[in-house]
């Protein structure tokens, strides 16, 4: 187990490094930096002024060095005045004595930079936003997992039955409906003046202060619907496969009741595949979160990512990508390890 | 003239889609009549689910073909009195109706959805096809040879797969990136795969008849190369190879980047599927037989393994077109790439969602259109899977 884990984790770290470098590269292209200089120092500055602003703020050094600085493995940039005393630098905050500043300040040291739009520490912003998204995801999981497993098991236990046909059609249609479509349809039905139902609110902005059923149900349902389709289809396939296994027939022939066979014999084996799928669904749910938070103006992580990307807020976007990439990689790792634990037939050599 | 009621609207819509109904009826009549002679395509007509899916897909394909006949208005022309008007409202000059109402700029929702189908039906299958070419050309050797090559390519694929799609879109599909010429460089690499694929395909098969092989290779090289240069290059950008007079296909920078990024996102998944299938098939007896005969690796990969992998690949192709449609909609929803004026469904949903609680129809109509197309593709894939498992 240990060599397997070590190998997986080292691949994971290498992947994370590559991905963050790609994000760093794409957010630090010359046009982006020029835009940043213009938004920070004034939109009418000349090309020479842009160049000197970039020079003064440490954007002139080669890309790979700046990536190292951002990561925290290369000493932060400093600028000195004519007689050689350090006046400004990456690690020197405003009003701080340059002598007391740290040499390294990057992600590894816990310094995530400052958002150029919100004028606040990136780590603080992301912390607040992630909590909001965490609440959303919690409720999504609470609705999605039981519903999808139930649908999948009911459909898969008698393959080809009428119940199976109708539940499968349902899960195919929800899996075919992206969040921006289902969200729009749900709002139009339950929150617009056309149908006059107005049961729920079409915006979740008020849910950031206090969650009520009225303002939180639609966003949760929108994300959960897509996941339900995916997980239910997997569960159904896996359940249907298990139900054709020899040991199930043996149990039935011995006279065990159908309900008992399903619950005691089939379920345990049938739930291994859905577990992996739920874990691997996280990257997709992340997409759903971005779409739904934009649609319902719920200012969580996804909303922050979109606004950072739209406003050329480089440090915040980098921070968001680090979080997003790690969520994806860690869920992959958990799904691998969990699969091994749940399925004793798999041996790692 | 009066505003139309719901039945009037329905009749109006059905009447406007007349060319589509005729084509669908002809297609289905001919296909069902000759279904025994049409192979896997004919088998579709044995399963009701596949037939429904196929009908939905072909409905939108025919709509895209006849879009100019079906649309009642120009998708961009605005009538300011028609802003957010309900479905069936009569125009101020009293000549015609806005069958499905007007959007926030007073454009006809019905015509925009019909014209929007063109963009999806053009880009989605083509982008999926390119993604398959890339995935197949890399997945076959990775699965067949294994070893270092496999480790390296799998690492690359996992790298792209670990990237949240929306983040990737936000990083790739921006005016700044288009300015740097990056989409064109990516297109240079990605569009090379189809040509290389076709050349290797022909070369491995007709290696033994050199004259014929050389002729075909030359034809592929010249036609493919010309299309390649004309598709990738554009006068006045970073990659400008052909002069304007010879440049056959003009792709605006923002459409090219949408296309490239969709291909880029899809190909690693295709790669993984192909690699998995190859790992399974290469242990079969007929592969060993070919190896013993002394066939060369690319012949075995392309003419022994690939044809036997076609079942799952066709099913995945259908599903993937649906996924690509969703991705295109996502791009439009975030206002990335395509111009906000464009009638594609994602952009229309994005424009309509701002007023959705007051006037939902501008967003609902394209949303239902997108849903029906993706649902059709999924049902078709499901039906195909069942039919291909049967034999």
Short mmCIF file of N, CA and C in Angstrom, two decimals, chain B residues 78-141:
data_model
loop_
_atom_site.label_atom_id
_atom_site.label_comp_id
_atom_site.label_asym_id
_atom_site.label_seq_id
_atom_site.Cartn_x
_atom_site.Cartn_y
_atom_site.Cartn_z
N UNK B 78 -33.92 44.30 -35.15
CA UNK B 78 -34.61 44.61 -33.90
C UNK B 78 -35.83 45.48 -34.18
N UNK B 79 -36.90 45.21 -33.49
CA UNK B 79 -38.07 46.09 -33.53
C UNK B 79 -38.30 46.54 -32.10
N UNK B 80 -38.09 47.83 -31.83
CA UNK B 80 -38.00 48.25 -30.43
C UNK B 80 -39.33 48.07 -29.69
N UNK B 81 -40.47 48.12 -30.42
CA UNK B 81 -41.75 47.94 -29.72
C UNK B 81 -41.94 46.49 -29.25
N UNK B 82 -41.13 45.55 -29.80
CA UNK B 82 -41.35 44.14 -29.50
C UNK B 82 -40.50 43.65 -28.32
N UNK B 83 -39.86 44.55 -27.59
CA UNK B 83 -39.00 44.13 -26.49
C UNK B 83 -39.77 43.31 -25.47
N UNK B 84 -39.25 42.11 -25.17
CA UNK B 84 -39.81 41.24 -24.14
C UNK B 84 -41.29 40.94 -24.33
N UNK B 85 -41.78 41.06 -25.57
CA UNK B 85 -43.20 40.78 -25.82
C UNK B 85 -43.45 39.28 -25.73
N UNK B 86 -44.67 38.93 -25.33
CA UNK B 86 -45.02 37.53 -25.14
C UNK B 86 -45.09 36.79 -26.48
N UNK B 87 -45.00 35.47 -26.44
CA UNK B 87 -45.16 34.68 -27.66
C UNK B 87 -46.48 35.00 -28.34
N UNK B 88 -46.44 35.06 -29.68
CA UNK B 88 -47.66 35.26 -30.44
C UNK B 88 -48.05 36.71 -30.63
N UNK B 89 -47.18 37.65 -30.19
CA UNK B 89 -47.52 39.06 -30.35
C UNK B 89 -47.39 39.47 -31.81
N UNK B 90 -48.34 40.28 -32.25
CA UNK B 90 -48.31 40.71 -33.64
C UNK B 90 -47.35 41.89 -33.76
N UNK B 91 -46.69 42.00 -34.93
CA UNK B 91 -45.74 43.10 -35.14
C UNK B 91 -46.47 44.44 -35.19
N UNK B 92 -45.79 45.56 -34.90
CA UNK B 92 -46.48 46.85 -34.93
C UNK B 92 -47.06 47.19 -36.30
N UNK B 93 -46.39 46.74 -37.39
CA UNK B 93 -46.95 47.04 -38.71
C UNK B 93 -48.05 46.05 -39.11
N UNK B 94 -48.30 45.08 -38.25
CA UNK B 94 -49.43 44.19 -38.46
C UNK B 94 -49.28 43.14 -39.53
N UNK B 95 -48.06 42.94 -40.04
CA UNK B 95 -47.89 41.99 -41.13
C UNK B 95 -47.64 40.57 -40.63
N UNK B 96 -46.87 40.47 -39.56
CA UNK B 96 -46.38 39.16 -39.17
C UNK B 96 -46.39 39.05 -37.64
N UNK B 97 -46.14 37.83 -37.15
CA UNK B 97 -46.11 37.64 -35.71
C UNK B 97 -44.69 37.33 -35.25
N UNK B 98 -44.42 37.63 -33.99
CA UNK B 98 -43.25 37.04 -33.33
C UNK B 98 -43.77 35.78 -32.67
N UNK B 99 -43.51 34.63 -33.32
CA UNK B 99 -44.16 33.39 -32.87
C UNK B 99 -43.82 33.06 -31.43
N UNK B 100 -42.57 33.23 -31.05
CA UNK B 100 -42.20 32.91 -29.67
C UNK B 100 -41.79 34.16 -28.92
N UNK B 101 -42.29 35.30 -29.34
CA UNK B 101 -42.06 36.53 -28.59
C UNK B 101 -40.76 37.21 -28.99
N UNK B 102 -40.50 38.33 -28.33
CA UNK B 102 -39.29 39.09 -28.60
C UNK B 102 -38.35 39.04 -27.41
N UNK B 103 -37.05 39.23 -27.66
CA UNK B 103 -36.10 39.22 -26.54
C UNK B 103 -35.86 40.65 -26.04
N UNK B 104 -34.82 40.82 -25.20
CA UNK B 104 -34.64 42.12 -24.54
C UNK B 104 -34.25 43.22 -25.52
N UNK B 105 -33.89 42.87 -26.76
CA UNK B 105 -33.56 43.91 -27.75
C UNK B 105 -34.64 43.99 -28.83
N UNK B 106 -35.71 43.22 -28.66
CA UNK B 106 -36.78 43.25 -29.65
C UNK B 106 -36.50 42.40 -30.87
N UNK B 107 -35.69 41.32 -30.69
CA UNK B 107 -35.44 40.41 -31.81
C UNK B 107 -36.35 39.20 -31.69
N UNK B 108 -36.61 38.53 -32.81
CA UNK B 108 -37.53 37.40 -32.80
C UNK B 108 -36.85 36.17 -32.20
N UNK B 109 -37.41 35.66 -31.09
CA UNK B 109 -36.81 34.53 -30.39
C UNK B 109 -36.81 33.28 -31.27
N UNK B 110 -37.94 33.06 -31.97
CA UNK B 110 -38.07 31.87 -32.82
C UNK B 110 -36.97 31.82 -33.88
N UNK B 111 -36.80 32.92 -34.61
CA UNK B 111 -35.80 32.92 -35.68
C UNK B 111 -34.40 32.76 -35.13
N UNK B 112 -34.16 33.34 -33.95
CA UNK B 112 -32.82 33.23 -33.38
C UNK B 112 -32.50 31.80 -32.99
N UNK B 113 -33.49 31.10 -32.44
CA UNK B 113 -33.24 29.71 -32.06
C UNK B 113 -32.98 28.87 -33.31
N UNK B 114 -33.78 29.11 -34.35
CA UNK B 114 -33.61 28.35 -35.59
C UNK B 114 -32.22 28.61 -36.19
N UNK B 115 -31.83 29.89 -36.25
CA UNK B 115 -30.51 30.21 -36.81
C UNK B 115 -29.41 29.69 -35.90
N UNK B 116 -29.67 29.69 -34.59
CA UNK B 116 -28.65 29.23 -33.64
C UNK B 116 -28.33 27.76 -33.81
N UNK B 117 -29.32 26.97 -34.28
CA UNK B 117 -29.06 25.54 -34.47
C UNK B 117 -27.93 25.35 -35.47
N UNK B 118 -27.79 26.29 -36.42
CA UNK B 118 -26.73 26.18 -37.42
C UNK B 118 -25.35 26.13 -36.79
N UNK B 119 -25.14 27.03 -35.82
CA UNK B 119 -23.82 27.11 -35.19
C UNK B 119 -23.50 25.80 -34.49
N UNK B 120 -24.47 25.28 -33.73
CA UNK B 120 -24.24 24.04 -32.98
C UNK B 120 -24.02 22.88 -33.94
N UNK B 121 -24.92 22.74 -34.92
CA UNK B 121 -24.85 21.59 -35.81
C UNK B 121 -23.58 21.63 -36.66
N UNK B 122 -23.06 22.82 -36.92
CA UNK B 122 -21.80 22.89 -37.67
C UNK B 122 -20.60 22.56 -36.80
N UNK B 123 -20.53 23.20 -35.63
CA UNK B 123 -19.29 23.09 -34.84
C UNK B 123 -19.21 21.77 -34.08
N UNK B 124 -20.31 21.37 -33.40
CA UNK B 124 -20.21 20.24 -32.47
C UNK B 124 -19.72 18.94 -33.13
N UNK B 125 -20.34 18.46 -34.23
CA UNK B 125 -19.84 17.19 -34.78
C UNK B 125 -18.42 17.30 -35.31
N UNK B 126 -18.10 18.44 -35.93
CA UNK B 126 -16.78 18.61 -36.51
C UNK B 126 -15.71 18.62 -35.41
N UNK B 127 -15.99 19.36 -34.33
CA UNK B 127 -15.03 19.42 -33.23
C UNK B 127 -14.87 18.04 -32.61
N UNK B 128 -15.98 17.30 -32.48
CA UNK B 128 -15.89 15.96 -31.92
C UNK B 128 -15.05 15.06 -32.81
N UNK B 129 -15.26 15.19 -34.13
CA UNK B 129 -14.50 14.38 -35.08
C UNK B 129 -13.00 14.67 -34.94
N UNK B 130 -12.64 15.93 -34.84
CA UNK B 130 -11.24 16.29 -34.68
C UNK B 130 -10.70 15.73 -33.37
N UNK B 131 -11.50 15.84 -32.31
CA UNK B 131 -11.05 15.30 -31.02
C UNK B 131 -10.82 13.81 -31.13
N UNK B 132 -11.67 13.12 -31.90
CA UNK B 132 -11.50 11.68 -32.07
C UNK B 132 -10.22 11.38 -32.83
N UNK B 133 -9.95 12.17 -33.88
CA UNK B 133 -8.72 11.95 -34.66
C UNK B 133 -7.50 12.08 -33.75
N UNK B 134 -7.50 13.13 -32.94
CA UNK B 134 -6.36 13.34 -32.04
C UNK B 134 -6.28 12.20 -31.03
N UNK B 135 -7.42 11.87 -30.42
CA UNK B 135 -7.44 10.82 -29.40
C UNK B 135 -7.03 9.48 -29.96
N UNK B 136 -7.53 9.15 -31.17
CA UNK B 136 -7.20 7.86 -31.78
C UNK B 136 -5.73 7.81 -32.16
N UNK B 137 -5.23 8.87 -32.79
CA UNK B 137 -3.83 8.82 -33.24
C UNK B 137 -2.86 8.70 -32.07
N UNK B 138 -3.23 9.22 -30.89
CA UNK B 138 -2.33 9.10 -29.75
C UNK B 138 -2.64 7.87 -28.90
N UNK B 139 -3.93 7.53 -28.82
CA UNK B 139 -4.33 6.41 -27.96
C UNK B 139 -3.90 5.06 -28.49
N UNK B 140 -3.93 4.89 -29.83
CA UNK B 140 -3.54 3.60 -30.40
C UNK B 140 -2.09 3.24 -30.06
N UNK B 141 -1.11 4.10 -30.38
CA UNK B 141 0.27 3.72 -30.02
C UNK B 141 0.47 3.62 -28.51
#
